[in-house]
Coordinates of C-alpha atoms in Angstrom, one line a residue:
X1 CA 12.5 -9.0 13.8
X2 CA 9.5 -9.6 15.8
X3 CA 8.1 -13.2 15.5
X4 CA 4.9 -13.5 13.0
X5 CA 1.6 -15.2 14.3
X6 CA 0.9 -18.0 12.3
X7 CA -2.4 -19.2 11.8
X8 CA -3.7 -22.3 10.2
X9 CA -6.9 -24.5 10.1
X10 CA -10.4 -23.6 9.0
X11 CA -12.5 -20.9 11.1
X12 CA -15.5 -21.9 13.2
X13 CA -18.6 -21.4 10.8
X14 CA -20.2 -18.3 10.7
X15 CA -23.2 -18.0 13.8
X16 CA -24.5 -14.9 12.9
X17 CA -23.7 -11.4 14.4
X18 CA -20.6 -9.6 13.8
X19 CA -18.6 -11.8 11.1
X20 CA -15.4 -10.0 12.6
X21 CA -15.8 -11.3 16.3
X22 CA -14.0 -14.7 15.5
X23 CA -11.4 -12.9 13.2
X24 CA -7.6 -14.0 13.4
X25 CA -5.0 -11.2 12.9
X26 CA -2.0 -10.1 14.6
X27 CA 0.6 -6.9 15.0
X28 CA 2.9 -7.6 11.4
X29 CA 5.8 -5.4 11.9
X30 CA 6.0 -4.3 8.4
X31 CA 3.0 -2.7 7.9
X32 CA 4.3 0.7 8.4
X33 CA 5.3 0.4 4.9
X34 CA 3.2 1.3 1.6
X35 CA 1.4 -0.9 0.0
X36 CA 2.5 -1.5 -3.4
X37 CA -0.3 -3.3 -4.4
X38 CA -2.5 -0.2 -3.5
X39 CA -5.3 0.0 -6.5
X40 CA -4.7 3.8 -6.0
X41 CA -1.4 3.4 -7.0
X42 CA -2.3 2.0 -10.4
X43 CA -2.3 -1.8 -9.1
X44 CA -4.3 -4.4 -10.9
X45 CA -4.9 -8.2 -11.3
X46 CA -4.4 -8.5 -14.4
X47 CA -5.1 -12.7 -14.9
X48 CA -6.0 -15.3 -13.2
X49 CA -6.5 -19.4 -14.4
X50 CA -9.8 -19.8 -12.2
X51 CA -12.5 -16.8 -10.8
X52 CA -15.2 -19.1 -11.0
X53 CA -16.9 -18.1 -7.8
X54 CA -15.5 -14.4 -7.0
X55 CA -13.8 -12.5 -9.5
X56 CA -9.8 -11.8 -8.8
X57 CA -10.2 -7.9 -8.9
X58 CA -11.4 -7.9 -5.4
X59 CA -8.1 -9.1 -4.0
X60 CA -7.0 -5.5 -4.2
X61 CA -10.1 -3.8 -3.0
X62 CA -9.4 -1.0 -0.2
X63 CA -10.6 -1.5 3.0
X64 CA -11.6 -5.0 4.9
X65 CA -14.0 -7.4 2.9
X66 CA -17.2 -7.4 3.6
X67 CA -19.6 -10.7 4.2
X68 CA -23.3 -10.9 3.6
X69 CA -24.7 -14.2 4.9
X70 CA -28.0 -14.1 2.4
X71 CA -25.8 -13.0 -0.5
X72 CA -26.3 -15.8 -3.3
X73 CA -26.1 -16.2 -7.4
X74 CA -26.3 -18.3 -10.1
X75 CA -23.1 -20.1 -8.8
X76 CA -23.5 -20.1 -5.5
X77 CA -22.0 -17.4 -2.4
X78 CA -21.0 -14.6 -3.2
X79 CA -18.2 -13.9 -1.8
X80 CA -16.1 -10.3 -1.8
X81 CA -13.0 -11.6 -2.5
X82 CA -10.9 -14.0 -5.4
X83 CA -12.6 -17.8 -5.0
X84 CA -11.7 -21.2 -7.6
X85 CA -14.2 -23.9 -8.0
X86 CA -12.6 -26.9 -6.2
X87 CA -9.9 -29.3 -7.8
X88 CA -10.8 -32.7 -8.5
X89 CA -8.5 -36.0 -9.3
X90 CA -8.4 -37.8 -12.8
X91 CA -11.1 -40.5 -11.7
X92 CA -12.9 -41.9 -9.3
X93 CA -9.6 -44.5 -7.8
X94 CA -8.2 -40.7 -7.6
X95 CA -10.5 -38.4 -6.7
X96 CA -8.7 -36.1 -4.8
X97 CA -6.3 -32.9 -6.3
X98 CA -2.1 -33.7 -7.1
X99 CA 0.2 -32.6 -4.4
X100 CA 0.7 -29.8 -7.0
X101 CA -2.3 -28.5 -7.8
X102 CA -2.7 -24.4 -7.5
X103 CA -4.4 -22.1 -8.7
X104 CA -2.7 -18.6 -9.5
X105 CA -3.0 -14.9 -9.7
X106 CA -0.8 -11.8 -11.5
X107 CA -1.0 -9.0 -9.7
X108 CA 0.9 -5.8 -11.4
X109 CA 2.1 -3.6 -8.5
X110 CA 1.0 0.1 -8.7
X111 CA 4.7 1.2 -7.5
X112 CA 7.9 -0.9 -8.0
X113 CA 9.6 -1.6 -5.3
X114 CA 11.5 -4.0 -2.5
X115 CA 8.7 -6.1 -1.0
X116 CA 9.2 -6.0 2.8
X117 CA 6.1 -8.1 4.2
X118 CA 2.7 -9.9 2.5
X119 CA -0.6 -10.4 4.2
X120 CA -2.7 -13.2 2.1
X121 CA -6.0 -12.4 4.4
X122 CA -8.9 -14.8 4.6
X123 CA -11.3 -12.8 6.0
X124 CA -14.9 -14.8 5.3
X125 CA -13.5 -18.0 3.8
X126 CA -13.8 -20.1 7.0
X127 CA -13.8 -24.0 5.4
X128 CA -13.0 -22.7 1.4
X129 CA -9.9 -21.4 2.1
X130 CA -6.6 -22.6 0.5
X131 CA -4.5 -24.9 2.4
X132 CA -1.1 -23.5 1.7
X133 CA -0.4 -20.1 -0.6
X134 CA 2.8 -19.1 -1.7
X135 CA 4.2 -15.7 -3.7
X136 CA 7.1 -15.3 -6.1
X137 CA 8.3 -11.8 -7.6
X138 CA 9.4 -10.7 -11.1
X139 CA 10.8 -7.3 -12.4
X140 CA 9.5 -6.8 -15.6
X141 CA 10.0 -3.4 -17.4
X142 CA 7.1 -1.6 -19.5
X143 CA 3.4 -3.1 -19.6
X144 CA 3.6 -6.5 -20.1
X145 CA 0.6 -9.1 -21.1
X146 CA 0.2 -12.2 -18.9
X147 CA 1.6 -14.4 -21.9
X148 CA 4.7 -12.1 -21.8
X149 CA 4.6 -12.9 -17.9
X150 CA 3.8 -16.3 -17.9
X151 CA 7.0 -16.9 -20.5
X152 CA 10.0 -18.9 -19.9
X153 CA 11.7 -15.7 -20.5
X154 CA 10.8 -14.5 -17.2
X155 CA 12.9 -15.2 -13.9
X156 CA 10.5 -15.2 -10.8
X157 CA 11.8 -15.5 -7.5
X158 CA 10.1 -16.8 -4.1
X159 CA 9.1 -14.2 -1.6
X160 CA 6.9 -16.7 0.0
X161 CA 7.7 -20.3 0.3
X162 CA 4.3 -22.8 -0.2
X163 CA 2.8 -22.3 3.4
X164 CA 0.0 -23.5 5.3
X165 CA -2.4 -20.6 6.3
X166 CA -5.9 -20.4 8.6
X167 CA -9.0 -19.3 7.4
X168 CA -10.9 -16.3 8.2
X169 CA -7.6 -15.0 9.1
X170 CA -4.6 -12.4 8.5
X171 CA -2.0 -14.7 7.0
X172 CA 1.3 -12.2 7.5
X173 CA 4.6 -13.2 6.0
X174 CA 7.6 -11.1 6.5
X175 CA 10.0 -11.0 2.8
X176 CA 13.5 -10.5 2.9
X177 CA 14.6 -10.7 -1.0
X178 CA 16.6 -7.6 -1.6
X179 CA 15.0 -6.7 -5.0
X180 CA 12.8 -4.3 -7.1
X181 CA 9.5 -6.2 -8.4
X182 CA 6.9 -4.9 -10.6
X183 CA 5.1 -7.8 -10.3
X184 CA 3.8 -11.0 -8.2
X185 CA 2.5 -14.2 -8.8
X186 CA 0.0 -15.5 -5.7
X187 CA -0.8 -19.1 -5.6
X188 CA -2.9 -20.8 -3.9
X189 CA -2.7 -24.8 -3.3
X190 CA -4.7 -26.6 -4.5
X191 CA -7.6 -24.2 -4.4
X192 CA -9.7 -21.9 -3.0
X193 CA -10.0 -18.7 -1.7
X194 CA -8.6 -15.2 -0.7
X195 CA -10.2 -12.1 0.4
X196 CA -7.6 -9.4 0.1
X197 CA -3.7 -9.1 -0.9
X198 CA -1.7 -6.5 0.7
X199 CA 1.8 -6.1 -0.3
X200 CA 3.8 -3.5 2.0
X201 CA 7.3 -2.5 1.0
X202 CA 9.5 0.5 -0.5
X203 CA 9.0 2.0 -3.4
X204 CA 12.0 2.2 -6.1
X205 CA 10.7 4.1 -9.0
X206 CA 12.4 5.0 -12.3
X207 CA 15.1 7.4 -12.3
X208 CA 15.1 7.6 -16.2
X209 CA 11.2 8.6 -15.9
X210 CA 12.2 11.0 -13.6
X211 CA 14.9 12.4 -15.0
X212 CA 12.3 12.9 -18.4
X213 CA 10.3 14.9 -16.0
X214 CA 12.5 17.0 -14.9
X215 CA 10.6 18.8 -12.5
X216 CA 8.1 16.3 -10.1
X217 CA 6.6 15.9 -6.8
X218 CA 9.6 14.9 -5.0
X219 CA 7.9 13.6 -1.8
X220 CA 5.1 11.9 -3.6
X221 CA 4.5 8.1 -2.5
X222 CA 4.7 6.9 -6.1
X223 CA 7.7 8.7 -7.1
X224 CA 9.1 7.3 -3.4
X225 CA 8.5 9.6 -0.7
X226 CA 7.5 8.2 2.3
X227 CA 6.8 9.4 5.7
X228 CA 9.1 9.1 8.6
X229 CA 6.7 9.6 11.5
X230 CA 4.2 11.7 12.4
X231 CA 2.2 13.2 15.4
X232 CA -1.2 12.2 15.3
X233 CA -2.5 9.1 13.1
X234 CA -5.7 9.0 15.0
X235 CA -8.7 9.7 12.7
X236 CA -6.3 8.6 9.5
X237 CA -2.9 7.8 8.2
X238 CA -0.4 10.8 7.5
X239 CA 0.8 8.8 4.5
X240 CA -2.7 9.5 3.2
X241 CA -1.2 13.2 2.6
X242 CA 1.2 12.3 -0.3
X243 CA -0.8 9.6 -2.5
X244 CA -1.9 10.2 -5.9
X245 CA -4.5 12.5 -7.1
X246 CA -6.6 15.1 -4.8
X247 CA -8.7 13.8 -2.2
X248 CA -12.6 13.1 -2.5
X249 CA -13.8 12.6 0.8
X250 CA -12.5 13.8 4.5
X251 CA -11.2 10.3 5.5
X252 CA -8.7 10.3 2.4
X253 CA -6.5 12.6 4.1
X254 CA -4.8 13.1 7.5
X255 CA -6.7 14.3 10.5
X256 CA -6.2 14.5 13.9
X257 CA -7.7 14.7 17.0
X258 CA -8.7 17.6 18.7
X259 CA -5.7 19.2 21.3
X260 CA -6.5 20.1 24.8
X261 CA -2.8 21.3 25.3
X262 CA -0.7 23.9 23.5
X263 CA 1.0 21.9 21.1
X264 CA 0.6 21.5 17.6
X265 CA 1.0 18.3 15.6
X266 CA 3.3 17.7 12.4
X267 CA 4.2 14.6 9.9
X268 CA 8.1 14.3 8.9
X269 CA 8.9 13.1 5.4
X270 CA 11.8 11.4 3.5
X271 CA 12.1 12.5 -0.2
X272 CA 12.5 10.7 -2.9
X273 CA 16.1 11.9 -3.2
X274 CA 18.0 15.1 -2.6
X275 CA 16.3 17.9 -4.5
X276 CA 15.6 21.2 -5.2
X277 CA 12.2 22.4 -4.5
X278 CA 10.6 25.3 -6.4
X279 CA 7.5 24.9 -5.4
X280 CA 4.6 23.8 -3.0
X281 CA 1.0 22.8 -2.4
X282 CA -0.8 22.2 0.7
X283 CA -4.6 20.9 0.1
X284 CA -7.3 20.9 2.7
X285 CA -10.0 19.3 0.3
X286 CA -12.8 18.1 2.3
X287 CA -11.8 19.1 5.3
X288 CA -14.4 22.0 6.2
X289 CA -14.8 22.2 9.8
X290 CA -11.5 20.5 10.6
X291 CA -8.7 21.5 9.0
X292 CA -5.5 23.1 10.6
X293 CA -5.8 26.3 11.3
X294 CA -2.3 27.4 10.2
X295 CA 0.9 25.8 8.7
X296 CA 4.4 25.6 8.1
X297 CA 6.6 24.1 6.4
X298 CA 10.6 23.0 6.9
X299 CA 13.2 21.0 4.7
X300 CA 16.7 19.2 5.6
X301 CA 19.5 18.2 3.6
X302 CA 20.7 14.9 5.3
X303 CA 20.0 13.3 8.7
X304 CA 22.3 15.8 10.0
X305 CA 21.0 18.7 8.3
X306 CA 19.3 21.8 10.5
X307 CA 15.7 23.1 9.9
X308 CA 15.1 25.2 7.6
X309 CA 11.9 27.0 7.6
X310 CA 10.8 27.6 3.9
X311 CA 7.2 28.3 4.7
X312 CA 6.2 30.2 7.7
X313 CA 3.4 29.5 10.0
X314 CA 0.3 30.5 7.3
X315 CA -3.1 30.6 7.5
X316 CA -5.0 28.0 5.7
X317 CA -8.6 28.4 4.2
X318 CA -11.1 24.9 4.7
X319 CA -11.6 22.7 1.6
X320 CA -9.1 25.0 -0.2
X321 CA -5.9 23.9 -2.6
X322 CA -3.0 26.6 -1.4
X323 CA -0.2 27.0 -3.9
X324 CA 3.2 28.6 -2.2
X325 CA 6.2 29.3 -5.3
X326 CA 9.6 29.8 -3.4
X327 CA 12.2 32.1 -4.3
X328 CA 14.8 31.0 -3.1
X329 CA 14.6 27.1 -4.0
X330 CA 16.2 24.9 -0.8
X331 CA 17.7 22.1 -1.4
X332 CA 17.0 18.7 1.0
X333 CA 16.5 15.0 1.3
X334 CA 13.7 15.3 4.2
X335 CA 10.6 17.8 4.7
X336 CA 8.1 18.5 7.2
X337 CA 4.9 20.4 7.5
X338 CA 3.5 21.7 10.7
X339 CA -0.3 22.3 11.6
X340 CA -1.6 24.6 14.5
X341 CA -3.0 23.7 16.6
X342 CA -4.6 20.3 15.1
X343 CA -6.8 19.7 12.7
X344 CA -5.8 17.7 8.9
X345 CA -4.6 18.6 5.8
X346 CA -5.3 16.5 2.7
X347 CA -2.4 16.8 0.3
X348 CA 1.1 18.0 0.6
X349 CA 3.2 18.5 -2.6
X350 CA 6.4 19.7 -3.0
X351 CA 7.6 20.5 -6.8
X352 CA 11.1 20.2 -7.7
X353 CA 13.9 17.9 -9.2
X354 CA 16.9 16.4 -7.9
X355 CA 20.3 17.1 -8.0
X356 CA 23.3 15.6 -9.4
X357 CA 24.1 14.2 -6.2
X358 CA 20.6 12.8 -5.6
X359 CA 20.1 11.6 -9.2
X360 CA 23.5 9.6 -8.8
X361 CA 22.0 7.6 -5.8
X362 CA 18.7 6.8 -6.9
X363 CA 20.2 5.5 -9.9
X364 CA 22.9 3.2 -7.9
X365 CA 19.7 2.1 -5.4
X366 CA 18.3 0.9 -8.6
X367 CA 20.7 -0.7 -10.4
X368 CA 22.0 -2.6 -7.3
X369 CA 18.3 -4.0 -6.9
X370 CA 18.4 -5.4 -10.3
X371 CA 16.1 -2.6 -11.8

């Protein structure tokens, strides 16, 4: 695997201009990989022992934090991110925190799954930021409170060791526990602050929650589809196409830019398990001027499988949800859609259930990662 950057240290304070100039980040090679801390995927902090200064919800915010240098309350900066007031000693001799003094957050992951990589990101808290941070995993099932979580009863299990990180930075940390979490503990020692949590990884959902619905979105990021690769990510990702709910605005699904050639660009998908599919969507919402022209759409069963067309090339309307039923339902483990020439689509949805076969291994995958 490809060496992680590391950064430690505080930032240089902030001089005015762009806050991002100074910014430390780096290439993670995990990122490809949903994040299963993804608010959109039903994510949430849901405790934390400290907030004093910026409340723990933000951790899980989308896009980059935001810094305004004039921005002040009651308690001081506000800051867009999750900040403690600072530690103290137990008197004046010892002023200064214990050697294990932390404070911690519960974060319950929108989609269960095997955590692949963590970035603990800094962004904005130059000198306030925590010295070390560390994560640990649990697999809970159901809704559990944070008493329930915070319970002997519960096994948690180190992702990230206690770790020095830099501020105003992009701490990445690459995980290699070979387990299905539901949720994550983030400290940070002894205090301070972090702007956002990302948590990328593969989702492992529920085959008994599957098997009660019967028929689902089988390449649906939450049920755990993924995509494989695509074309074009240039205006937006293509995983944007199979997250939950319809999309409300043009960046919340895929786009791409404009072809000066004769091709036509296309996303390839892995499903959530073999299945039959009776059924399919493709959504342009909010793309007016810009959506693909036309599309099509193919299936697999297995790596080795051949194409099979099951939608041909069709013309698509802008900002319009377009609902195909298929008579004669295929069976496969992979899909992909084709657009010509270019242009997005916002949603692709593919209705089925899975066989016995693909039942079988989604229920071995999760038993084997302790779910």
């Amino acid at each position: 695997m490809t060496a992680i950057e590391r950064f430690t240290g505080d930032a240089h304070p902030y001089g005015g201009g762009d806050p991002y100039a100074d910014y430390r980040t780096a290439d993670f090679p995990f990122t490809h990989h949903a994040d299963l801390a993804d608010r959109r995927l039903g994510a949430g902090v849901v405790a934390a022992n400290d907030e004093f200064f910026a409340q723990r919800e933000n951790l899980l915010l989308p896009g980059r934090a935001e810094f305004d240098p004039g921005h002040f309350g009651h308690k001081g900066k506000v800051m867009d991110g999750w900040e403690t007031r600072r530690r103290r000693g137990t008197s004046a001799e010892d002023p200064w925190p214990a050697a294990d003094d932390h404070d911690w957050a519960l974060i319950r992951l929108g989609a269960p799954g095997v955590v692949r990589g963590i970035v603990v990101d800094t962004a904005h808290f130059r000198g306030n930021h925590p010295a070390a941070v560390s994560v640990e995993g649990a697999s809970v099932a159901g809704a559990p409170s944070p008493g329930e979580l915070l319970s002997d009863d519960v096994r948690w299990t180190t992702l990230v060791p206690r770790t020095p990180v830099g501020g105003h930075a992009a701490n990445g940390f690459a995980v290699t526990a070979e387990r299905r979490f539901t949720h994550l503990r983030l400290k940070q020692h002894p205090d301070g602050g972090v702007a956002r949590l990302r948590v990328y990884g593969e989702i492992v959902p529920d085959p008994a929650w599957l098997a009660a619905l019967g028929t689902f979105d089988v390449v649906a990021l939450e049920n755990g589809g993924r995509v494989e690769d695509a074309s074009d990510r240039f205006y937006s990702p293509a995983a944007n196409t199979i997250r939950p709910g319809r999309s409300q605005k043009m960046d919340d699904g895929w786009e791409t830019r404009r072809r000066r050639d004769r091709g036509h660009d296309w996303i390839r998908y892995l499903l959530v398990a073999q299945a039959r599919i009776r059924a399919l969507e493709i959504d342009t919402a909010y793309l007016k001027g810009n959506s693909a022209g036309w599309a099509s759409v193919s299936v697999k069963d297995g790596e080795d499988g051949d194409w099979r067309e099951i939608l041909p090339r069709t013309r698509l309307q802008p900002d319009t949800d377009h609902r195909f039923v298929l008579p004669d339902p295929p069976t496969a483990t992979h899909a992909r859609v084709d657009i010509h020439p270019d242009g997005g689509i916002s949603r692709l949805r593919l209705f089925g259930a899975l066989t016995e076969t693909g039942a079988a291994a989604l229920t071995a995958r999760h038993r084997e990662l302790g779910g």
